[in-house]
CSV table of C-alpha atoms in Angstrom, one decimal:
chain,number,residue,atom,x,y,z
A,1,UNK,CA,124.3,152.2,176.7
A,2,UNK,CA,121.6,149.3,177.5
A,3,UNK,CA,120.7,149.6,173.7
A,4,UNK,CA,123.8,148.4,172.6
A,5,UNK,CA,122.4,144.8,174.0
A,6,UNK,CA,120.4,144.8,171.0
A,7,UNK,CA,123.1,143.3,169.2
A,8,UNK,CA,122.7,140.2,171.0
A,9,UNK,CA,119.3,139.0,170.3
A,10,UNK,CA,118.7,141.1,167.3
A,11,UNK,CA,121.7,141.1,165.6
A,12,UNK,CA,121.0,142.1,162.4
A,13,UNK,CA,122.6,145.1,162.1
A,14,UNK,CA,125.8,143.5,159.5
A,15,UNK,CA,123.6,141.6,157.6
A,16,UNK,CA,120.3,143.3,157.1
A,17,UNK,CA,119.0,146.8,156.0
A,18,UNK,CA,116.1,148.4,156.9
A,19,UNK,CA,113.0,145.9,157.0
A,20,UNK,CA,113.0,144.2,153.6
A,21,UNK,CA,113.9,140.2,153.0
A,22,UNK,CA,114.7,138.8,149.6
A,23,UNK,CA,116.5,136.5,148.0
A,24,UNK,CA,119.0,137.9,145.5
A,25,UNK,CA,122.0,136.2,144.5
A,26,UNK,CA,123.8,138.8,142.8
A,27,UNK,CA,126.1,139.7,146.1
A,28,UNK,CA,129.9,138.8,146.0
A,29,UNK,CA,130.2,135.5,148.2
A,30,UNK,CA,131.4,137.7,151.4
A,31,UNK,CA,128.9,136.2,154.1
A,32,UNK,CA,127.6,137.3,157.5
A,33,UNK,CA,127.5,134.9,160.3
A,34,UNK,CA,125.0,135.6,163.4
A,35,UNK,CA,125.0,133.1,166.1
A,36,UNK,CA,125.0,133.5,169.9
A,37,UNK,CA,125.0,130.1,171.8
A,38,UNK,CA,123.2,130.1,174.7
A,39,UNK,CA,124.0,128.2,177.9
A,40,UNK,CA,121.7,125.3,179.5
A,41,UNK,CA,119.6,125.2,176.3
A,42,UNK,CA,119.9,122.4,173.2
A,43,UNK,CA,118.3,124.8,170.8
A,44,UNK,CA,120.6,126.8,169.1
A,45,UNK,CA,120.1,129.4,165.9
A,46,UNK,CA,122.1,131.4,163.0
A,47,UNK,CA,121.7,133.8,160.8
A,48,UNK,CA,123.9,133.7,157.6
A,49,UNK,CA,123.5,135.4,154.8
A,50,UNK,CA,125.6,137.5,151.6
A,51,UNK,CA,126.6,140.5,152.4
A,52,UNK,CA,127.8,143.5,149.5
A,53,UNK,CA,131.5,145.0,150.3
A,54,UNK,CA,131.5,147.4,153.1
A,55,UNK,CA,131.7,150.1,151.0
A,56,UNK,CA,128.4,149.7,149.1
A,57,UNK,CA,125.3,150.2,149.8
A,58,UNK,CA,124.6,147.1,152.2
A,59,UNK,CA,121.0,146.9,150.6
A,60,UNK,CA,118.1,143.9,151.9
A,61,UNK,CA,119.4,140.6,153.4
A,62,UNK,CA,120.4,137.8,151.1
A,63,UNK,CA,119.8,134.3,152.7
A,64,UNK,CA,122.7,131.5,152.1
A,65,UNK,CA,121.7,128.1,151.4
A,66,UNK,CA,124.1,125.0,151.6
A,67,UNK,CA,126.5,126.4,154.1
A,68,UNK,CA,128.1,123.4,156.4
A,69,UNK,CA,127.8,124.9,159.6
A,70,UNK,CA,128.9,122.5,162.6
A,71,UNK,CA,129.6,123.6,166.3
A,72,UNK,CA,131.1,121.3,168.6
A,73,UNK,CA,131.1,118.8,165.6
A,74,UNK,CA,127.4,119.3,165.6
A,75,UNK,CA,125.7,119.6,162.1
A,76,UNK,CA,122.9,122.4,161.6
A,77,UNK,CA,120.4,122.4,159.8
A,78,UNK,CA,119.6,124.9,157.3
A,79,UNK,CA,116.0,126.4,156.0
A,80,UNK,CA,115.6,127.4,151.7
A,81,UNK,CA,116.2,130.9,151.0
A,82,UNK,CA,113.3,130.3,149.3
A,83,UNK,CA,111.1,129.7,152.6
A,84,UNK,CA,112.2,132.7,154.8
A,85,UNK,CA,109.9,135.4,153.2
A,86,UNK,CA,107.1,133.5,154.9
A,87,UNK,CA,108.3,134.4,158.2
A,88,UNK,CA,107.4,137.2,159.5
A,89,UNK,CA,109.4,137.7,162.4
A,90,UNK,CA,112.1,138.8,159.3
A,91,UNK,CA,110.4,141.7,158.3
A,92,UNK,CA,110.9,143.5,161.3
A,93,UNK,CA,112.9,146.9,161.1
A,94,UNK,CA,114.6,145.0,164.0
A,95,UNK,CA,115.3,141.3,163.7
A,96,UNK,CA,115.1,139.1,166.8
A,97,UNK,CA,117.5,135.8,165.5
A,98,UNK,CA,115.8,133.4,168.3
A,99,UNK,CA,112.6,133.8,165.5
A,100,UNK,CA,114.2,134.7,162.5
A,101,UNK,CA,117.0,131.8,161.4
A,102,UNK,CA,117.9,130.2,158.9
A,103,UNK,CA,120.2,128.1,160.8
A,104,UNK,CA,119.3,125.5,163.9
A,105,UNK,CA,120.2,122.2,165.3
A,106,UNK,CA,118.1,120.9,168.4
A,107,UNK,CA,120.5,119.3,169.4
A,108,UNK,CA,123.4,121.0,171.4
A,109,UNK,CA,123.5,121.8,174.7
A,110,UNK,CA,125.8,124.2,175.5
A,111,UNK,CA,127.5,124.5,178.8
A,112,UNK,CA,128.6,127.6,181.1
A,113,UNK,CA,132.3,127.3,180.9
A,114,UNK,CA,133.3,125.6,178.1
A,115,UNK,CA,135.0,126.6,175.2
A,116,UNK,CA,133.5,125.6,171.6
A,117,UNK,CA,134.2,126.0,168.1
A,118,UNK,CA,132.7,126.7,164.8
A,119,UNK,CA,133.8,125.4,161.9
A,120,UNK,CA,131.9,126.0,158.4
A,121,UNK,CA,132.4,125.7,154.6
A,122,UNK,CA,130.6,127.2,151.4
A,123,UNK,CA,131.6,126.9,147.9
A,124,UNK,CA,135.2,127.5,148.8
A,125,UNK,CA,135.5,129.6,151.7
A,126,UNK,CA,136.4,128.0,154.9
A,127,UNK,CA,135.1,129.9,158.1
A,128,UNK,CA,136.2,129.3,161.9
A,129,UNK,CA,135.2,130.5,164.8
A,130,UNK,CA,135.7,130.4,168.8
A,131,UNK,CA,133.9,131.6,171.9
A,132,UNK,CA,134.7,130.7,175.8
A,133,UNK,CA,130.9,130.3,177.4
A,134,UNK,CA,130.9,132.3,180.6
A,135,UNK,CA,130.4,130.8,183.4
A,136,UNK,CA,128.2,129.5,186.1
A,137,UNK,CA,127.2,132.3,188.7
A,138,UNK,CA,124.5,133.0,191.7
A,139,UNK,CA,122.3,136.0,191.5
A,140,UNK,CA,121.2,137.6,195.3
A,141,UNK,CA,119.3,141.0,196.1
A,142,UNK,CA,119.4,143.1,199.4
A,143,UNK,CA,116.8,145.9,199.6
A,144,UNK,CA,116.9,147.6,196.2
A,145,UNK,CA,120.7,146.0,195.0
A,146,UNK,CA,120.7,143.5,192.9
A,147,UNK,CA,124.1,141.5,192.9
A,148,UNK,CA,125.7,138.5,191.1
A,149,UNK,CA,128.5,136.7,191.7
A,150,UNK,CA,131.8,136.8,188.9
A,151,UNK,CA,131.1,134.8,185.7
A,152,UNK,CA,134.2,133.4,184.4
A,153,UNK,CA,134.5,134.3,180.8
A,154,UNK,CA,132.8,137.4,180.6
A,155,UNK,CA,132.6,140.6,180.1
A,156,UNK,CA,129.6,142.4,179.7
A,157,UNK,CA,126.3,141.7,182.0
A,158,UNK,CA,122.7,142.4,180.9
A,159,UNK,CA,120.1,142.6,183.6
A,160,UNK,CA,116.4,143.1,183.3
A,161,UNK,CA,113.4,142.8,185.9
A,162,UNK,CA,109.9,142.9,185.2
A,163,UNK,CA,107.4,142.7,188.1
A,164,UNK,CA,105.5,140.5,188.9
A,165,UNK,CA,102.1,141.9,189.8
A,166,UNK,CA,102.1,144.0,187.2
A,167,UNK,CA,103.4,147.2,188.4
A,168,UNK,CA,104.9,149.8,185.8
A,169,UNK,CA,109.0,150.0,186.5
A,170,UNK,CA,110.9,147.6,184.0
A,171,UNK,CA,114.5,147.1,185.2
A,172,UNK,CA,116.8,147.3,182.2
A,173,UNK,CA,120.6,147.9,182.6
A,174,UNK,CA,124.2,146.3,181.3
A,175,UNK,CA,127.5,147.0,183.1
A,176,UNK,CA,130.9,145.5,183.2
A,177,UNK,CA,130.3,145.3,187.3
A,178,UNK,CA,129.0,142.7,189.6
A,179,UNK,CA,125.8,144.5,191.1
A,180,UNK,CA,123.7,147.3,190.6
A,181,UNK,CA,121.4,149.8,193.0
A,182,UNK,CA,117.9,151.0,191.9
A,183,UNK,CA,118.0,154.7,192.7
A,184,UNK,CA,115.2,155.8,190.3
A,185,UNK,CA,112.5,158.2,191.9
A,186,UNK,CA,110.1,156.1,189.7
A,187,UNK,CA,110.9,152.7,190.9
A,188,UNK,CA,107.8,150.4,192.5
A,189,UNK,CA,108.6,147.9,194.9
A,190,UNK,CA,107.3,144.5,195.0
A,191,UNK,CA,108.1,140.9,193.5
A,192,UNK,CA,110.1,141.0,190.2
A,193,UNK,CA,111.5,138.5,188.0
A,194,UNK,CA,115.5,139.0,187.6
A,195,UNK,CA,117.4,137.8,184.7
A,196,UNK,CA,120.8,138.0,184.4
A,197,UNK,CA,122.7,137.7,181.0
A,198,UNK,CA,126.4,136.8,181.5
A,199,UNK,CA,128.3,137.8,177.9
A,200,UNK,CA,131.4,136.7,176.3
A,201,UNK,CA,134.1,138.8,174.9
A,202,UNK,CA,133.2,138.3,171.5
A,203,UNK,CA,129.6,140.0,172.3
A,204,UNK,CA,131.5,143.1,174.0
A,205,UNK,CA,134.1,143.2,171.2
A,206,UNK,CA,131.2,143.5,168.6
A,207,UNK,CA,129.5,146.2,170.8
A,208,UNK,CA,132.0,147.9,172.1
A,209,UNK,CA,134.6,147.7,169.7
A,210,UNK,CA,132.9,148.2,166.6
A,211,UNK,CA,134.7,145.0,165.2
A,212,UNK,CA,133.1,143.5,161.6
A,213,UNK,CA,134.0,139.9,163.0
A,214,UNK,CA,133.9,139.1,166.6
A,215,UNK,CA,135.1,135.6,167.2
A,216,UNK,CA,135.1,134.7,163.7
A,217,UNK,CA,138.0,134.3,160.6
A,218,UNK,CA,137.0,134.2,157.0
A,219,UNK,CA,133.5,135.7,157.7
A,220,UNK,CA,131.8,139.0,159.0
A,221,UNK,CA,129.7,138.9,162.2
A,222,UNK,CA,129.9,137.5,165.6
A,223,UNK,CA,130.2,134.0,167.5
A,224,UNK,CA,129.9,134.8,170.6
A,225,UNK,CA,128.1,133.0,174.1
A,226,UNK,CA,125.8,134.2,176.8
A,227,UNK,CA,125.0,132.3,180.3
A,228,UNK,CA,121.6,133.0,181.5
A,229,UNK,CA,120.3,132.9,185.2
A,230,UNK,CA,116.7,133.9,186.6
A,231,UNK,CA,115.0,134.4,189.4
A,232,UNK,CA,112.9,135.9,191.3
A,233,UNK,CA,112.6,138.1,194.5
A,234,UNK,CA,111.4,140.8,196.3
A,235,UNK,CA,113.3,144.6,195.8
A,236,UNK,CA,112.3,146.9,198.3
């Protein structure tokens, strides 16, 4: 079940096929929008490209150029088909859209709780979208449980811990509940850093659901929001 996190930072899985980027343009105009706001953060990134009906073979990714992508009425900028074979973070059998975009504006902060909108055109397609950021919320740990207090807005929580002084045990769940309890034989106490990754319906729609468009009309894909909170303590 923690695998089906995936989707969130490296969704790629509507848009791409195995490892290979090109730049073809003889797809129908049905297009594939990735993009995952993040909370507290004025970076933002998407991933669009053409996608073949669902009933073909999806073959490699197809970059768009020219779409009008705003959010919040805030214009992003887009990066030339032509350019993206130069990154290499796109030619991983799994793509990680934090690296690989061809979408970005520096300029939105997003905040826990609020609702925003998509709204984008290409050629003649018009393509909307909506996501309610969850919310604010406090992380605390006692012994070896690890709890957080309700996020409103969402529905699916990712945690992960990594210790701090190097020691082996990597802490790697997602749950629809508030806290979790270590229980593992293997586990090794000490200092870890905690992150907690509050997710929004569209995210648990996509992965749960099997939806082709999660918080989107007139496009494939998924709009969706996460709220992210670290920190770091001692799990004995």
């Amino acid at each position: 079940m923690k695998y089906i996190f995936l989707i969130l930072v490296f969704l790629a899985a509507i848009s791409c096929h195995e490892d290979t980027v090109t730049n073809q343009y003889n797809y129908e105009d049905q297009l594939s929008v990735s993009l995952i706001i993040r909370s507290n953060q004025i970076k933002q990134t998407a991933f669009i490209t053409r996608v073949k009906p669902f009933e073909a073979d999806p073959g490699p990714a197809s970059f768009v150029d020219s779409v009008i992508l705003n959010v919040d009425n805030r214009l992003f900028e887009w990066i030339p088909s032509d350019s993206m074979g130069d990154n290499q973070n796109c030619w991983q059998s799994v793509i990680d859209v934090r690296k690989c975009f061809n979408y970005y504006t520096d300029s939105l902060l997003v905040l826990a709780g609020k609702s925003y909108k998509l709204l984008a055109s290409y050629k003649t397609k018009t393509i909307e979208g909506f996501t309610d950021v969850p919310g604010d919320f406090n992380i605390a740990v006692k012994g070896r449980t690890i709890s957080w207090t309700k996020s409103e807005n969402a529905y699916l929580y990712r945690i992960t811990g990594i210790h701090l002084e190097g020691g082996n045990f990597i802490i790697e769940r997602v749950t629809t509940d508030s806290s979790l309890t270590i229980n593992e034989e293997s586990f090794d106490p000490g200092p870890y850093r905690i992150t907690v990754e509050a997710l929004d319906k569209n995210f648990y729609d996509l992965a749960f659901d099997r939806t082709y468009a999660a918080g989107l009309s007139g496009a494939v894909g998924v709009f969706g929001s996460v709220t992210v909170k670290t920190i770091e303590a001692k799990i004995e």
